[in-house]
mmCIF file of C-alpha atoms in Angstrom:
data_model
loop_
_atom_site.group_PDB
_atom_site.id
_atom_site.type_symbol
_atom_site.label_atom_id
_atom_site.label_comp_id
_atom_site.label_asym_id
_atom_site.label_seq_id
_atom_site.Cartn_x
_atom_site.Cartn_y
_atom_site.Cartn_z
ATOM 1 C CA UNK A 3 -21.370 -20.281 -2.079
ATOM 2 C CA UNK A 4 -17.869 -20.413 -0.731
ATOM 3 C CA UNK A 5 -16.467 -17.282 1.291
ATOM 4 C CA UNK A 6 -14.225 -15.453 -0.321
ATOM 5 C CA UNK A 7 -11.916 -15.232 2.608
ATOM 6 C CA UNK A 8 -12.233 -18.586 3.193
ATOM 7 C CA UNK A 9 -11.054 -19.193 -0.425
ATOM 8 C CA UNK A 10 -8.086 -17.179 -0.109
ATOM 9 C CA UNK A 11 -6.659 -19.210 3.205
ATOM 10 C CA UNK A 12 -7.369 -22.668 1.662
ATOM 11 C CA UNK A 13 -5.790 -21.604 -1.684
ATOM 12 C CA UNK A 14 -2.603 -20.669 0.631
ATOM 13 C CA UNK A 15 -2.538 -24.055 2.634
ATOM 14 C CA UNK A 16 -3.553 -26.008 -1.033
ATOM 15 C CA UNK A 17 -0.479 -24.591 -2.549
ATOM 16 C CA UNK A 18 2.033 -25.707 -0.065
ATOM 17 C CA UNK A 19 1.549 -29.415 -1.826
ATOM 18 C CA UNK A 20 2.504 -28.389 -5.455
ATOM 19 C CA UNK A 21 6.494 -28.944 -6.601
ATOM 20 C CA UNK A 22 8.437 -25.727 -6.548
ATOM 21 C CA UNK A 23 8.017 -26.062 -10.653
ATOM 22 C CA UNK A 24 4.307 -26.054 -10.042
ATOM 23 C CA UNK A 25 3.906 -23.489 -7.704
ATOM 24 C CA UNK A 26 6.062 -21.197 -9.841
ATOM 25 C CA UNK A 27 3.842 -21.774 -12.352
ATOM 26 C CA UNK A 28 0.424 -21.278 -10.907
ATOM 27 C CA UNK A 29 1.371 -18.385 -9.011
ATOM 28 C CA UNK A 30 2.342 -16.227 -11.552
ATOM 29 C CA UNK A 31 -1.331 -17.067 -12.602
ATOM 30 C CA UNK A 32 -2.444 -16.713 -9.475
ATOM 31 C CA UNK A 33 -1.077 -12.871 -9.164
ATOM 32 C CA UNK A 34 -1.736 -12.013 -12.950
ATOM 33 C CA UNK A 35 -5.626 -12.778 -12.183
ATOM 34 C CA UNK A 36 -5.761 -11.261 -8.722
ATOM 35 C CA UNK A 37 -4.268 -7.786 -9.615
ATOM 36 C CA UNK A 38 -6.733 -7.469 -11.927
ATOM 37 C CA UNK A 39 -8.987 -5.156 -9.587
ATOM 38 C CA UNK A 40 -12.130 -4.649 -12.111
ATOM 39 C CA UNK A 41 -12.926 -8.346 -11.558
ATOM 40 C CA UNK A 42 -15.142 -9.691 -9.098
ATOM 41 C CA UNK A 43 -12.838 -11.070 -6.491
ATOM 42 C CA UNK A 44 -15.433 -13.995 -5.447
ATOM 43 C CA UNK A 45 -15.917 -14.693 -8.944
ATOM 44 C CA UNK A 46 -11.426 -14.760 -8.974
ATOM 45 C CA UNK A 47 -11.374 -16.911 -5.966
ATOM 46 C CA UNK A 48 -13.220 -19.468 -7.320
ATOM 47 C CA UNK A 49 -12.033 -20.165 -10.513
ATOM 48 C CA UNK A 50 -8.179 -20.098 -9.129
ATOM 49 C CA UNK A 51 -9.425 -22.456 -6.454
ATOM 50 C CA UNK A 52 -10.635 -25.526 -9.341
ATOM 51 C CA UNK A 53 -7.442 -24.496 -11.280
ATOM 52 C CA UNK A 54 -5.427 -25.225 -8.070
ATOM 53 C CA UNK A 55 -7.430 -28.523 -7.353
ATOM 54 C CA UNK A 56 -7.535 -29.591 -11.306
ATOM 55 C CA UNK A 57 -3.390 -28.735 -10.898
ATOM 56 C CA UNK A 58 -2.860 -31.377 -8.295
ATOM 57 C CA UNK A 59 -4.974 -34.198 -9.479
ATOM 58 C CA UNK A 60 -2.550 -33.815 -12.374
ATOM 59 C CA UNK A 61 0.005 -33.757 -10.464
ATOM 60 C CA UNK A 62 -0.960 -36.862 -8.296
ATOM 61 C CA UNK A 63 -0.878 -38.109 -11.923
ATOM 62 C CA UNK A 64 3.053 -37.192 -12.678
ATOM 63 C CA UNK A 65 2.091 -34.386 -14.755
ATOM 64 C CA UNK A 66 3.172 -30.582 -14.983
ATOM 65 C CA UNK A 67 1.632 -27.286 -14.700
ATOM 66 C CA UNK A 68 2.843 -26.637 -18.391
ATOM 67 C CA UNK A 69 1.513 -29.969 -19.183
ATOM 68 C CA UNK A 70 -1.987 -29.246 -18.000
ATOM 69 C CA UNK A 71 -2.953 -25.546 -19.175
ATOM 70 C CA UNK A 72 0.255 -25.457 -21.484
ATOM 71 C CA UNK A 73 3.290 -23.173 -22.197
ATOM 72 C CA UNK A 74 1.670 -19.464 -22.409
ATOM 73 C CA UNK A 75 0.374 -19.461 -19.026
ATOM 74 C CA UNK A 76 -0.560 -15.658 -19.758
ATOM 75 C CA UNK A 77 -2.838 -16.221 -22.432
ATOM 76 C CA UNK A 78 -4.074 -18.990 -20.742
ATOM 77 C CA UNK A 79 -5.128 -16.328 -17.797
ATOM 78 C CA UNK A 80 -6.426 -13.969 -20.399
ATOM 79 C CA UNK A 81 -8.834 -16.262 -21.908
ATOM 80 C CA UNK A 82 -10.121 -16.945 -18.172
ATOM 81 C CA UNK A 83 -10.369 -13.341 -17.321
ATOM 82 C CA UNK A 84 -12.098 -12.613 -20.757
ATOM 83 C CA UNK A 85 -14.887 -14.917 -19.235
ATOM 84 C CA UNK A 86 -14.813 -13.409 -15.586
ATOM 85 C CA UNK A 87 -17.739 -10.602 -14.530
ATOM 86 C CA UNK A 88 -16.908 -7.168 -13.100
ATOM 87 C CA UNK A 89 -16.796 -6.107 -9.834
ATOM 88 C CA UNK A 90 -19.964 -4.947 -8.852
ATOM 89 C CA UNK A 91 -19.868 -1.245 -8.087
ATOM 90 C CA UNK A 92 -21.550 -1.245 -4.679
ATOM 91 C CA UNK A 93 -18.489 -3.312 -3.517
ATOM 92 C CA UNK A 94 -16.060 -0.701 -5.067
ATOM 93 C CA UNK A 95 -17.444 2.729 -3.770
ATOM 94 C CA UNK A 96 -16.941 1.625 -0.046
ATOM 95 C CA UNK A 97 -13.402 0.074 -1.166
ATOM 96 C CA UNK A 98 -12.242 3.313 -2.647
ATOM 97 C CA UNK A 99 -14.108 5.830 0.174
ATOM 98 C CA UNK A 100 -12.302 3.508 3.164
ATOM 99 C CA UNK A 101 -9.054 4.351 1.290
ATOM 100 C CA UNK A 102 -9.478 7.774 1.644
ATOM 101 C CA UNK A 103 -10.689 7.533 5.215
ATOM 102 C CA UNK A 104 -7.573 6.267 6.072
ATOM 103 C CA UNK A 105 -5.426 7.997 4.150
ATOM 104 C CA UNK A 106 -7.111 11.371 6.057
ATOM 105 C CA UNK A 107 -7.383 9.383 9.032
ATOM 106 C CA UNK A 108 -3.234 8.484 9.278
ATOM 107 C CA UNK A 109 -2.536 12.509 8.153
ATOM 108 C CA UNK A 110 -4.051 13.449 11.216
ATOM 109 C CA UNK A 111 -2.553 11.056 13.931
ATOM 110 C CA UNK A 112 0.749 11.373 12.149
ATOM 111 C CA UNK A 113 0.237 15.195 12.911
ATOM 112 C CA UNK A 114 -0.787 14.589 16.495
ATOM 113 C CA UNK A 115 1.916 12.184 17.238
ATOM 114 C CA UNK A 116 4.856 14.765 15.656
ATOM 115 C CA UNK A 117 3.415 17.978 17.490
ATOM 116 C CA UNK A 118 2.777 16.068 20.644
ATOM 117 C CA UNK A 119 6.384 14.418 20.858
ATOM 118 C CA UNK A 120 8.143 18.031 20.241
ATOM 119 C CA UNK A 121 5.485 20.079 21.841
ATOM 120 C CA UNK A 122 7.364 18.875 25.352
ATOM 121 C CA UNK A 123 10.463 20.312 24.233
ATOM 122 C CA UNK A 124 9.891 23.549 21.591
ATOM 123 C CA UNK A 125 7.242 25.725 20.927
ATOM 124 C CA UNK A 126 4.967 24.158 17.997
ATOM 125 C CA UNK A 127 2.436 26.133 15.982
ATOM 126 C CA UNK A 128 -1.133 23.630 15.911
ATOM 127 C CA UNK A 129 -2.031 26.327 13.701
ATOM 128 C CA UNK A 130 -2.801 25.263 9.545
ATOM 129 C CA UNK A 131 -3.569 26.645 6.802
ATOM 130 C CA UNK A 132 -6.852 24.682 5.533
ATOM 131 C CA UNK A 133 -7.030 24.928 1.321
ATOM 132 C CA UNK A 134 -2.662 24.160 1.116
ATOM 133 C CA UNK A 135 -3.137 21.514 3.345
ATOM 134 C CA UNK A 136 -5.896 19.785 1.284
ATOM 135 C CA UNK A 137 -4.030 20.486 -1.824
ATOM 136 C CA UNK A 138 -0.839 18.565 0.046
ATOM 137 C CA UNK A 139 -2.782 15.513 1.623
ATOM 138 C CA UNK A 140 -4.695 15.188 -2.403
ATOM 139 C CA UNK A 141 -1.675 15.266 -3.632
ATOM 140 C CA UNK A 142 -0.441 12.855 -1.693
ATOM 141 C CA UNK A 143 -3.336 10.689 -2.236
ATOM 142 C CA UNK A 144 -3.084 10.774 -5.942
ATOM 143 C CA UNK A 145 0.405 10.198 -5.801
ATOM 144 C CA UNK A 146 -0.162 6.804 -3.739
ATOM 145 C CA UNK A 147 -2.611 5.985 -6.549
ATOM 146 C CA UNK A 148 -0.303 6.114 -9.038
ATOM 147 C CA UNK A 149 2.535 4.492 -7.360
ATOM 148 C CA UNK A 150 0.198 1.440 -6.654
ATOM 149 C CA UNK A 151 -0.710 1.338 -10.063
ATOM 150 C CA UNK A 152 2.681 1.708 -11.198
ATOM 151 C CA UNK A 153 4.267 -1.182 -8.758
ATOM 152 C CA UNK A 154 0.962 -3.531 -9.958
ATOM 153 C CA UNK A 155 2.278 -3.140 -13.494
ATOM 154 C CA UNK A 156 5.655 -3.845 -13.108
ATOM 155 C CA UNK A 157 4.795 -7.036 -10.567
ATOM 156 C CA UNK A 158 2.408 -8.239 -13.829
ATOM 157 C CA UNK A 159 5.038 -7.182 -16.041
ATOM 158 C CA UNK A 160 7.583 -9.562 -14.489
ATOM 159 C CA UNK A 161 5.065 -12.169 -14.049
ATOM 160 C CA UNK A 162 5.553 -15.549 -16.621
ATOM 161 C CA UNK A 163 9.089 -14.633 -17.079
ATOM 162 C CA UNK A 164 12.521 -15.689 -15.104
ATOM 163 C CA UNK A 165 14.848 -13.056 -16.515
ATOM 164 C CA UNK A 166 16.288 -11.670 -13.759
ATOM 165 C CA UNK A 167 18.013 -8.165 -15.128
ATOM 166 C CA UNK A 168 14.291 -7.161 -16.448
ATOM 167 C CA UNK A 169 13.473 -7.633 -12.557
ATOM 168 C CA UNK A 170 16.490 -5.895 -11.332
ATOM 169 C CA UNK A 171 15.853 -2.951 -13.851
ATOM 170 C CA UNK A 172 11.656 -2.762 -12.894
ATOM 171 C CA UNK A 173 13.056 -2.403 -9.220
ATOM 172 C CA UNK A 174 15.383 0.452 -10.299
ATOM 173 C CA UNK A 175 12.544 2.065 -12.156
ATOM 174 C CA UNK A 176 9.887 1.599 -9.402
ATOM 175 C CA UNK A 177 12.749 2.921 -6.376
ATOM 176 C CA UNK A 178 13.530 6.245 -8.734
ATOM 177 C CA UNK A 179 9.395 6.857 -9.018
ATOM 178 C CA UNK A 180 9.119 6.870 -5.690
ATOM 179 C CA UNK A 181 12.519 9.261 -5.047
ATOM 180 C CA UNK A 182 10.661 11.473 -7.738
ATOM 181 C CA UNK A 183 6.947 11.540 -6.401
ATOM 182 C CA UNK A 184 8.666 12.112 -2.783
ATOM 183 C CA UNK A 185 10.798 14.860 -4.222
ATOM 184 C CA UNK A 186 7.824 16.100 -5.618
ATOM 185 C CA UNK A 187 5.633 16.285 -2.782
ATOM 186 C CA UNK A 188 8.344 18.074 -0.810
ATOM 187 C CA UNK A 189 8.851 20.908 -3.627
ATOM 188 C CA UNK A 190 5.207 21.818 -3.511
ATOM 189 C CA UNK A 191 4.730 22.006 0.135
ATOM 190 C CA UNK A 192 7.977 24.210 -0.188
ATOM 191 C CA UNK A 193 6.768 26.463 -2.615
ATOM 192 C CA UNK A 194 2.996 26.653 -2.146
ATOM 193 C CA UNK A 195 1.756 30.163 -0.635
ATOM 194 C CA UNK A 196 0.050 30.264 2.442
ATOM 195 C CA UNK A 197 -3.220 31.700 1.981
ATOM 196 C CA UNK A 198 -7.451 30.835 3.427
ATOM 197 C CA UNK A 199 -8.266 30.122 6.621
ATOM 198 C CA UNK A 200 -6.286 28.827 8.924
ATOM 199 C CA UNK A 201 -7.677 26.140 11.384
ATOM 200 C CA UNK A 202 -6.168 24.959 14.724
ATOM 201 C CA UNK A 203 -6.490 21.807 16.325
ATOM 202 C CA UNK A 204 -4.190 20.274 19.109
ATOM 203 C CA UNK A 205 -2.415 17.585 19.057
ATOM 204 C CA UNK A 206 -4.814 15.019 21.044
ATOM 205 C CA UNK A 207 -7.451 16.564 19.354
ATOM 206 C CA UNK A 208 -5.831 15.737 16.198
ATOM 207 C CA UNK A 209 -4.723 12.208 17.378
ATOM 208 C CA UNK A 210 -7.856 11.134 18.517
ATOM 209 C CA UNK A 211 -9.848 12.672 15.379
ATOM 210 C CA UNK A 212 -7.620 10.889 13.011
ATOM 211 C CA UNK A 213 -7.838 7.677 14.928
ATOM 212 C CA UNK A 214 -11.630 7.467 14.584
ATOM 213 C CA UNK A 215 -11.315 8.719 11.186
ATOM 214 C CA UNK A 216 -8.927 5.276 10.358
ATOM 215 C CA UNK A 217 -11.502 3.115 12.501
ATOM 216 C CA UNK A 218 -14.833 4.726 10.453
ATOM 217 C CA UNK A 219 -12.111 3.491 7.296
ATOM 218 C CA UNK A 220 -11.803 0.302 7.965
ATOM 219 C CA UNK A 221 -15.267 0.035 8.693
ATOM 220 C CA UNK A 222 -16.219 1.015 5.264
ATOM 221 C CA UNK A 223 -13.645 -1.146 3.952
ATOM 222 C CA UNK A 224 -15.349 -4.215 5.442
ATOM 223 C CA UNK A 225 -18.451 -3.564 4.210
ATOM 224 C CA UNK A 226 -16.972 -3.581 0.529
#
């Protein structure tokens, strides 16, 4: 069985041979079938590895992309992902928990580094408030969800086409998301009372906490 990583590096180098028509071509198909997270990546890998090869023999042979899996590249990819398995869910969980790891992780040595560059020159409160600040940082984290599920669609959604005002306009529409989930996040942090327990934790405390949080995170994330 081929590594997956290894896959992924030899696809890069393969794809430096194809004509700029070609690559166009096959990397729309490429993206379309790797942003579709439910499928097993090996499983992905593979098959977009003998498309690539099967593209260049053709090619060696004077023919084009269009030529060789025709002109609706997109249902072309369908019919292949209709055929490819799931993801297994032991290599999701530890995806999804390393996300979250870091996510925590970066809150807390972001915090460290701010209080611990102005603690030098002003008088900074370590002091928190524990249940608004975990309904901030899950906000935050669902909000990041979204917005990566809302960039995928519009990168898939511009796949297979070469109109460039629909790009220009998916840009505009994925720039004022992100002003308005940002706005958001801002408004409730605002607004929110201060209530629970409060917890205090110093800066290095807080730096060095979050950093082993991150490193625990990528951990998990390997082992996906």
């Amino acid at each position: 069985m081929r590594d997956t990583k290894r896959l992924i590096e030899l696809n890069h180098q393969k794809r430096k041979l194809l004509t700029e028509e070609n690559e166009r071509y096959y990397s729309d198909m490429l993206l379309y079938i790797r942003l579709q997270f439910r499928l097993s990546e090996h499983a992905s890998e593979e098959i977009l590895m003998d498309l690539l090869d099967h593209l260049l023999e053709g090619q060696k042979e004077g023919k084009t992309a269009r030529e060789i899996f025709g002109d609706d590249p997109k249902a072309y990819a369908d019919e292949i992902i209709r055929q490819l398995p799931n993801e297994k869910v032991r290599n999701i969980v530890p995806f999804i928990s390393g996300l979250i790891l870091n996510l925590i992780g970066w809150f807390f040595m972001i915090r460290g580094a701010i209080i611990g560059i102005a603690k030098p020159f002003k008088d900074v409160n370590e002091s928190f408030y524990i249940i608004p600040t975990t309904i901030i940082v899950s906000v935050i984290a669902i909000e990041i969800g979204f917005m990566v599920w809302y960039i995928f669609h519009f990168i898939k959604s511009s796949l297979f086409t070469e109109k460039e005002e629909k790009k220009w306009k998916d840009n505009l529409k994925v720039g004022g998301m992100s002003v308005v989930t940002m706005g958001l996040v801002v408004l409730i942090a605002y607004f929110l009372p201060k209530f629970g327990p409060i917890l205090t934790i110093t800066w290095y405390v807080s730096l060095l906490a979050g950093g082993a949080i991150w490193l625990i995170g990528r951990f998990v994330e390997k082992r996906a």
